[in-house]
Amino acid sequence: MSPDRAGQSLGCGSGDLGRLLPHLTGVVVESIERAAGLVTFRTSCLTFPARCPACMMPSWRVDGRYVRRLADAPVGGSPVAIELTVRRFRCLTTRCSAVTFAEQIPGLTSPRARYTPLLRAVLTSIALTLAGRPGARLAAALSIRVAKDTLLQPLRAVPEPPPDLVRVLGVDDFAP
């Protein structure tokens, strides 16, 4: 980032950054930093109001803030982390089961996720092709840090095929 842009927010919805990283269009990129081989995007969401996931009613009342860290697909051979300042909102509906809720950015976050959908898709492709240790080695070569057990999770989530798909099964009588 150039020194003359320091302190300014980089709106990702318009401009070059939004075209390069379309999954960040729902946030404001406040700063980009590269340190120790890691690219960190510090972002926040400024849309109002947020909708309660339980009753779908809008809420303007911010209850608190916290920083959420998501891993993203590598950029230029360097791993990427997105530090997103998330707001917690208070639901204004008295009969709602959710007292507070955290905002979610469509296409970027989902509850309790540690990876962006873009990185999750890359890891799922690697897992379906190579699975555990070989997949983890390929991911490391692509600057993605992931454990072999993490790559096995998408494989376990694939549904079992129905048993009636096999119509004819041949057996080799001469196999040792």
PDB file of C-alpha atoms in Angstrom:
ATOM      1  CA  MET A   1       0.000   0.000   0.000  1.00  0.00           C
ATOM      2  CA  SER A   2       1.426   3.381  -0.923  1.00  0.00           C
ATOM      3  CA  PRO A   3       2.207   5.908   1.821  1.00  0.00           C
ATOM      4  CA  ASP A   4      -0.184   8.489   0.336  1.00  0.00           C
ATOM      5  CA  ARG A   5      -3.100   6.038   0.812  1.00  0.00           C
ATOM      6  CA  ALA A   6      -2.260   5.332   4.467  1.00  0.00           C
ATOM      7  CA  GLY A   7      -5.141   6.098   6.797  1.00  0.00           C
ATOM      8  CA  GLN A   8      -7.747   6.009   4.018  1.00  0.00           C
ATOM      9  CA  SER A   9     -10.253   3.206   3.688  1.00  0.00           C
ATOM     10  CA  LEU A  10     -10.200   1.234   0.514  1.00  0.00           C
ATOM     11  CA  GLY A  11     -13.753   0.586  -0.571  1.00  0.00           C
ATOM     12  CA  CYS A  12     -13.676  -2.821  -2.165  1.00  0.00           C
ATOM     13  CA  GLY A  13     -17.020  -2.458  -3.926  1.00  0.00           C
ATOM     14  CA  SER A  14     -15.642  -0.179  -6.602  1.00  0.00           C
ATOM     15  CA  GLY A  15     -12.201   0.180  -8.089  1.00  0.00           C
ATOM     16  CA  ASP A  16      -9.408  -2.234  -8.824  1.00  0.00           C
ATOM     17  CA  LEU A  17      -9.479  -4.052  -5.496  1.00  0.00           C
ATOM     18  CA  GLY A  18     -13.129  -5.053  -5.977  1.00  0.00           C
ATOM     19  CA  ARG A  19     -12.345  -6.485  -9.411  1.00  0.00           C
ATOM     20  CA  LEU A  20      -9.357  -8.446  -8.120  1.00  0.00           C
ATOM     21  CA  LEU A  21     -11.038  -9.745  -4.953  1.00  0.00           C
ATOM     22  CA  PRO A  22     -14.795  -9.889  -5.637  1.00  0.00           C
ATOM     23  CA  HIS A  23     -15.528 -11.827  -2.434  1.00  0.00           C
ATOM     24  CA  LEU A  24     -14.506  -8.710  -0.461  1.00  0.00           C
ATOM     25  CA  THR A  25     -17.128  -6.433  -2.051  1.00  0.00           C
ATOM     26  CA  GLY A  26     -19.329  -6.565   1.073  1.00  0.00           C
ATOM     27  CA  VAL A  27     -16.673  -5.018   3.337  1.00  0.00           C
ATOM     28  CA  VAL A  28     -14.536  -1.915   3.605  1.00  0.00           C
ATOM     29  CA  VAL A  29     -10.812  -2.718   3.483  1.00  0.00           C
ATOM     30  CA  GLU A  30      -9.205  -0.370   5.996  1.00  0.00           C
ATOM     31  CA  SER A  31      -5.623  -1.514   5.506  1.00  0.00           C
ATOM     32  CA  ILE A  32      -3.502  -4.136   3.799  1.00  0.00           C
ATOM     33  CA  GLU A  33      -0.281  -5.251   5.434  1.00  0.00           C
ATOM     34  CA  ARG A  34       2.363  -7.781   4.469  1.00  0.00           C
ATOM     35  CA  ALA A  35       4.546  -8.986   7.300  1.00  0.00           C
ATOM     36  CA  ALA A  36       6.514 -12.212   7.716  1.00  0.00           C
ATOM     37  CA  GLY A  37       5.129 -13.582   4.447  1.00  0.00           C
ATOM     38  CA  LEU A  38       1.471 -13.121   5.474  1.00  0.00           C
ATOM     39  CA  VAL A  39      -0.869 -10.664   3.765  1.00  0.00           C
ATOM     40  CA  THR A  40      -3.440  -9.291   6.230  1.00  0.00           C
ATOM     41  CA  PHE A  41      -6.571  -7.419   5.177  1.00  0.00           C
ATOM     42  CA  ARG A  42      -8.113  -5.410   8.036  1.00  0.00           C
ATOM     43  CA  THR A  43     -11.770  -4.980   7.151  1.00  0.00           C
ATOM     44  CA  SER A  44     -15.127  -3.938   8.567  1.00  0.00           C
ATOM     45  CA  CYS A  45     -18.716  -3.923   7.432  1.00  0.00           C
ATOM     46  CA  LEU A  46     -20.642  -0.682   7.531  1.00  0.00           C
ATOM     47  CA  THR A  47     -24.071  -1.720   6.282  1.00  0.00           C
ATOM     48  CA  PHE A  48     -27.089  -0.882   8.390  1.00  0.00           C
ATOM     49  CA  PRO A  49     -29.350  -2.424   9.516  1.00  0.00           C
ATOM     50  CA  ALA A  50     -28.510  -6.061  10.137  1.00  0.00           C
ATOM     51  CA  ARG A  51     -31.275  -8.681  10.035  1.00  0.00           C
ATOM     52  CA  CYS A  52     -31.824 -11.059  12.916  1.00  0.00           C
ATOM     53  CA  PRO A  53     -31.359 -14.646  11.638  1.00  0.00           C
ATOM     54  CA  ALA A  54     -34.187 -15.928  13.874  1.00  0.00           C
ATOM     55  CA  CYS A  55     -37.010 -13.444  13.156  1.00  0.00           C
ATOM     56  CA  MET A  56     -35.584 -11.584  10.105  1.00  0.00           C
ATOM     57  CA  MET A  57     -36.390  -8.197  11.639  1.00  0.00           C
ATOM     58  CA  PRO A  58     -33.873  -5.364  11.084  1.00  0.00           C
ATOM     59  CA  SER A  59     -31.860  -4.088  14.018  1.00  0.00           C
ATOM     60  CA  TRP A  60     -29.831  -0.885  14.330  1.00  0.00           C
ATOM     61  CA  ARG A  61     -28.746  -1.418  17.923  1.00  0.00           C
ATOM     62  CA  VAL A  62     -25.078  -2.424  18.143  1.00  0.00           C
ATOM     63  CA  ASP A  63     -24.365  -4.454  21.282  1.00  0.00           C
ATOM     64  CA  GLY A  64     -20.597  -4.881  20.831  1.00  0.00           C
ATOM     65  CA  ARG A  65     -17.721  -5.577  18.457  1.00  0.00           C
ATOM     66  CA  TYR A  66     -15.023  -8.190  18.110  1.00  0.00           C
ATOM     67  CA  VAL A  67     -12.352  -9.130  15.562  1.00  0.00           C
ATOM     68  CA  ARG A  68     -12.850 -12.316  13.590  1.00  0.00           C
ATOM     69  CA  ARG A  69      -9.941 -13.873  11.688  1.00  0.00           C
ATOM     70  CA  LEU A  70     -10.585 -15.805   8.465  1.00  0.00           C
ATOM     71  CA  ALA A  71      -8.073 -17.616   6.266  1.00  0.00           C
ATOM     72  CA  ASP A  72      -8.398 -16.812   2.559  1.00  0.00           C
ATOM     73  CA  ALA A  73      -6.912 -18.095  -0.692  1.00  0.00           C
ATOM     74  CA  PRO A  74      -3.264 -17.074  -1.257  1.00  0.00           C
ATOM     75  CA  VAL A  75      -2.409 -13.918  -3.182  1.00  0.00           C
ATOM     76  CA  GLY A  76       0.896 -13.749  -5.045  1.00  0.00           C
ATOM     77  CA  GLY A  77       2.166 -16.902  -3.352  1.00  0.00           C
ATOM     78  CA  SER A  78       1.569 -15.531   0.151  1.00  0.00           C
ATOM     79  CA  PRO A  79      -1.051 -16.780   2.596  1.00  0.00           C
ATOM     80  CA  VAL A  80      -3.888 -14.342   3.314  1.00  0.00           C
ATOM     81  CA  ALA A  81      -5.715 -13.564   6.543  1.00  0.00           C
ATOM     82  CA  ILE A  82      -8.799 -11.367   6.758  1.00  0.00           C
ATOM     83  CA  GLU A  83      -9.282  -9.604  10.085  1.00  0.00           C
ATOM     84  CA  LEU A  84     -12.930  -8.593  10.071  1.00  0.00           C
ATOM     85  CA  THR A  85     -14.363  -6.300  12.734  1.00  0.00           C
ATOM     86  CA  VAL A  86     -17.760  -7.876  13.394  1.00  0.00           C
ATOM     87  CA  ARG A  87     -20.598  -6.144  15.199  1.00  0.00           C
ATOM     88  CA  ARG A  88     -23.017  -7.900  17.528  1.00  0.00           C
ATOM     89  CA  PHE A  89     -26.537  -6.572  17.325  1.00  0.00           C
ATOM     90  CA  ARG A  90     -29.378  -6.736  19.817  1.00  0.00           C
ATOM     91  CA  CYS A  91     -32.651  -8.029  18.388  1.00  0.00           C
ATOM     92  CA  LEU A  92     -35.374  -5.443  18.886  1.00  0.00           C
ATOM     93  CA  THR A  93     -38.204  -8.007  18.822  1.00  0.00           C
ATOM     94  CA  THR A  94     -39.174  -8.912  22.378  1.00  0.00           C
ATOM     95  CA  ARG A  95     -40.535 -12.368  21.472  1.00  0.00           C
ATOM     96  CA  CYS A  96     -37.485 -13.407  19.451  1.00  0.00           C
ATOM     97  CA  SER A  97     -35.411 -16.345  20.702  1.00  0.00           C
ATOM     98  CA  ALA A  98     -32.162 -14.614  19.666  1.00  0.00           C
ATOM     99  CA  VAL A  99     -31.253 -11.861  22.111  1.00  0.00           C
ATOM    100  CA  THR A 100     -28.079 -10.875  20.252  1.00  0.00           C
ATOM    101  CA  PHE A 101     -26.628 -11.939  16.927  1.00  0.00           C
ATOM    102  CA  ALA A 102     -23.465 -11.311  14.926  1.00  0.00           C
ATOM    103  CA  GLU A 103     -23.605  -9.801  11.457  1.00  0.00           C
ATOM    104  CA  GLN A 104     -22.757 -12.071   8.528  1.00  0.00           C
ATOM    105  CA  ILE A 105     -21.373 -10.853   5.200  1.00  0.00           C
ATOM    106  CA  PRO A 106     -22.879 -12.802   2.286  1.00  0.00           C
ATOM    107  CA  GLY A 107     -20.221 -14.591   0.249  1.00  0.00           C
ATOM    108  CA  LEU A 108     -17.557 -14.074   2.907  1.00  0.00           C
ATOM    109  CA  THR A 109     -18.692 -15.340   6.307  1.00  0.00           C
ATOM    110  CA  SER A 110     -20.897 -18.010   7.767  1.00  0.00           C
ATOM    111  CA  PRO A 111     -21.366 -18.870  11.448  1.00  0.00           C
ATOM    112  CA  ARG A 112     -18.285 -20.435  13.066  1.00  0.00           C
ATOM    113  CA  ALA A 113     -16.387 -20.718   9.739  1.00  0.00           C
ATOM    114  CA  ARG A 114     -12.623 -20.190   9.806  1.00  0.00           C
ATOM    115  CA  TYR A 115     -12.165 -20.223   6.029  1.00  0.00           C
ATOM    116  CA  THR A 116     -13.685 -18.012   3.347  1.00  0.00           C
ATOM    117  CA  PRO A 117     -15.922 -19.789   0.812  1.00  0.00           C
ATOM    118  CA  LEU A 118     -13.206 -19.284  -1.823  1.00  0.00           C
ATOM    119  CA  LEU A 119     -10.571 -21.089   0.262  1.00  0.00           C
ATOM    120  CA  ARG A 120     -13.108 -23.735   1.313  1.00  0.00           C
ATOM    121  CA  ALA A 121     -13.787 -24.489  -2.393  1.00  0.00           C
ATOM    122  CA  VAL A 122     -10.049 -24.823  -3.097  1.00  0.00           C
ATOM    123  CA  LEU A 123      -9.566 -27.144  -0.109  1.00  0.00           C
ATOM    124  CA  THR A 124     -12.591 -29.238  -1.101  1.00  0.00           C
ATOM    125  CA  SER A 125     -11.185 -29.697  -4.621  1.00  0.00           C
ATOM    126  CA  ILE A 126      -7.818 -30.744  -3.191  1.00  0.00           C
ATOM    127  CA  ALA A 127      -9.500 -33.104  -0.719  1.00  0.00           C
ATOM    128  CA  LEU A 128     -11.664 -34.793  -3.361  1.00  0.00           C
ATOM    129  CA  THR A 129      -8.619 -35.302  -5.577  1.00  0.00           C
ATOM    130  CA  LEU A 130      -5.846 -36.243  -3.141  1.00  0.00           C
ATOM    131  CA  ALA A 131      -7.379 -36.552   0.367  1.00  0.00           C
ATOM    132  CA  GLY A 132      -5.145 -36.510   3.499  1.00  0.00           C
ATOM    133  CA  ARG A 133      -1.353 -36.242   3.494  1.00  0.00           C
ATOM    134  CA  PRO A 134      -0.851 -35.801  -0.276  1.00  0.00           C
ATOM    135  CA  GLY A 135      -3.494 -33.062  -0.268  1.00  0.00           C
ATOM    136  CA  ALA A 136      -1.838 -31.320   2.671  1.00  0.00           C
ATOM    137  CA  ARG A 137       1.497 -31.396   0.801  1.00  0.00           C
ATOM    138  CA  LEU A 138      -0.099 -29.874  -2.319  1.00  0.00           C
ATOM    139  CA  ALA A 139      -1.817 -27.228  -0.201  1.00  0.00           C
ATOM    140  CA  ALA A 140       1.525 -26.356   1.436  1.00  0.00           C
ATOM    141  CA  ALA A 141       3.082 -25.962  -2.017  1.00  0.00           C
ATOM    142  CA  LEU A 142       0.229 -23.534  -2.834  1.00  0.00           C
ATOM    143  CA  SER A 143       0.914 -21.539   0.398  1.00  0.00           C
ATOM    144  CA  ILE A 144      -2.156 -22.889   2.194  1.00  0.00           C
ATOM    145  CA  ARG A 145      -1.594 -24.180   5.719  1.00  0.00           C
ATOM    146  CA  VAL A 146      -3.986 -27.031   6.423  1.00  0.00           C
ATOM    147  CA  ALA A 147      -3.833 -30.271   8.377  1.00  0.00           C
ATOM    148  CA  LYS A 148      -4.485 -33.641   6.766  1.00  0.00           C
ATOM    149  CA  ASP A 149      -7.460 -34.225   9.064  1.00  0.00           C
ATOM    150  CA  THR A 150      -9.033 -30.943   7.924  1.00  0.00           C
ATOM    151  CA  LEU A 151      -8.873 -32.192   4.338  1.00  0.00           C
ATOM    152  CA  LEU A 152     -10.689 -35.379   5.324  1.00  0.00           C
ATOM    153  CA  GLN A 153     -13.734 -33.474   6.633  1.00  0.00           C
ATOM    154  CA  PRO A 154     -15.145 -32.613   3.171  1.00  0.00           C
ATOM    155  CA  LEU A 155     -14.774 -36.281   2.196  1.00  0.00           C
ATOM    156  CA  ARG A 156     -16.816 -37.364   5.191  1.00  0.00           C
ATOM    157  CA  ALA A 157     -19.506 -34.839   4.253  1.00  0.00           C
ATOM    158  CA  VAL A 158     -20.056 -36.359   0.782  1.00  0.00           C
ATOM    159  CA  PRO A 159     -23.239 -38.464   0.935  1.00  0.00           C
ATOM    160  CA  GLU A 160     -23.017 -42.206   0.372  1.00  0.00           C
ATOM    161  CA  PRO A 161     -24.324 -43.326  -3.028  1.00  0.00           C
ATOM    162  CA  PRO A 162     -27.521 -45.388  -2.948  1.00  0.00           C
ATOM    163  CA  PRO A 163     -26.759 -49.133  -2.901  1.00  0.00           C
ATOM    164  CA  ASP A 164     -28.886 -49.874  -5.991  1.00  0.00           C
ATOM    165  CA  LEU A 165     -26.463 -48.087  -8.371  1.00  0.00           C
ATOM    166  CA  VAL A 166     -24.379 -51.235  -8.970  1.00  0.00           C
ATOM    167  CA  ARG A 167     -26.315 -53.408 -11.450  1.00  0.00           C
ATOM    168  CA  VAL A 168     -23.604 -55.847 -12.551  1.00  0.00           C
ATOM    169  CA  LEU A 169     -20.454 -56.730 -10.645  1.00  0.00           C
ATOM    170  CA  GLY A 170     -17.771 -58.811 -12.312  1.00  0.00           C
ATOM    171  CA  VAL A 171     -15.361 -60.961 -10.341  1.00  0.00           C
ATOM    172  CA  ASP A 172     -12.027 -62.089 -11.788  1.00  0.00           C
ATOM    173  CA  ASP A 173     -11.788 -65.826 -11.222  1.00  0.00           C
ATOM    174  CA  PHE A 174      -8.081 -65.951 -12.019  1.00  0.00           C
ATOM    175  CA  ALA A 175      -6.914 -63.281  -9.595  1.00  0.00           C
ATOM    176  CA  PRO A 176      -4.431 -64.547  -6.976  1.00  0.00           C
TER     177      PRO A 176
END
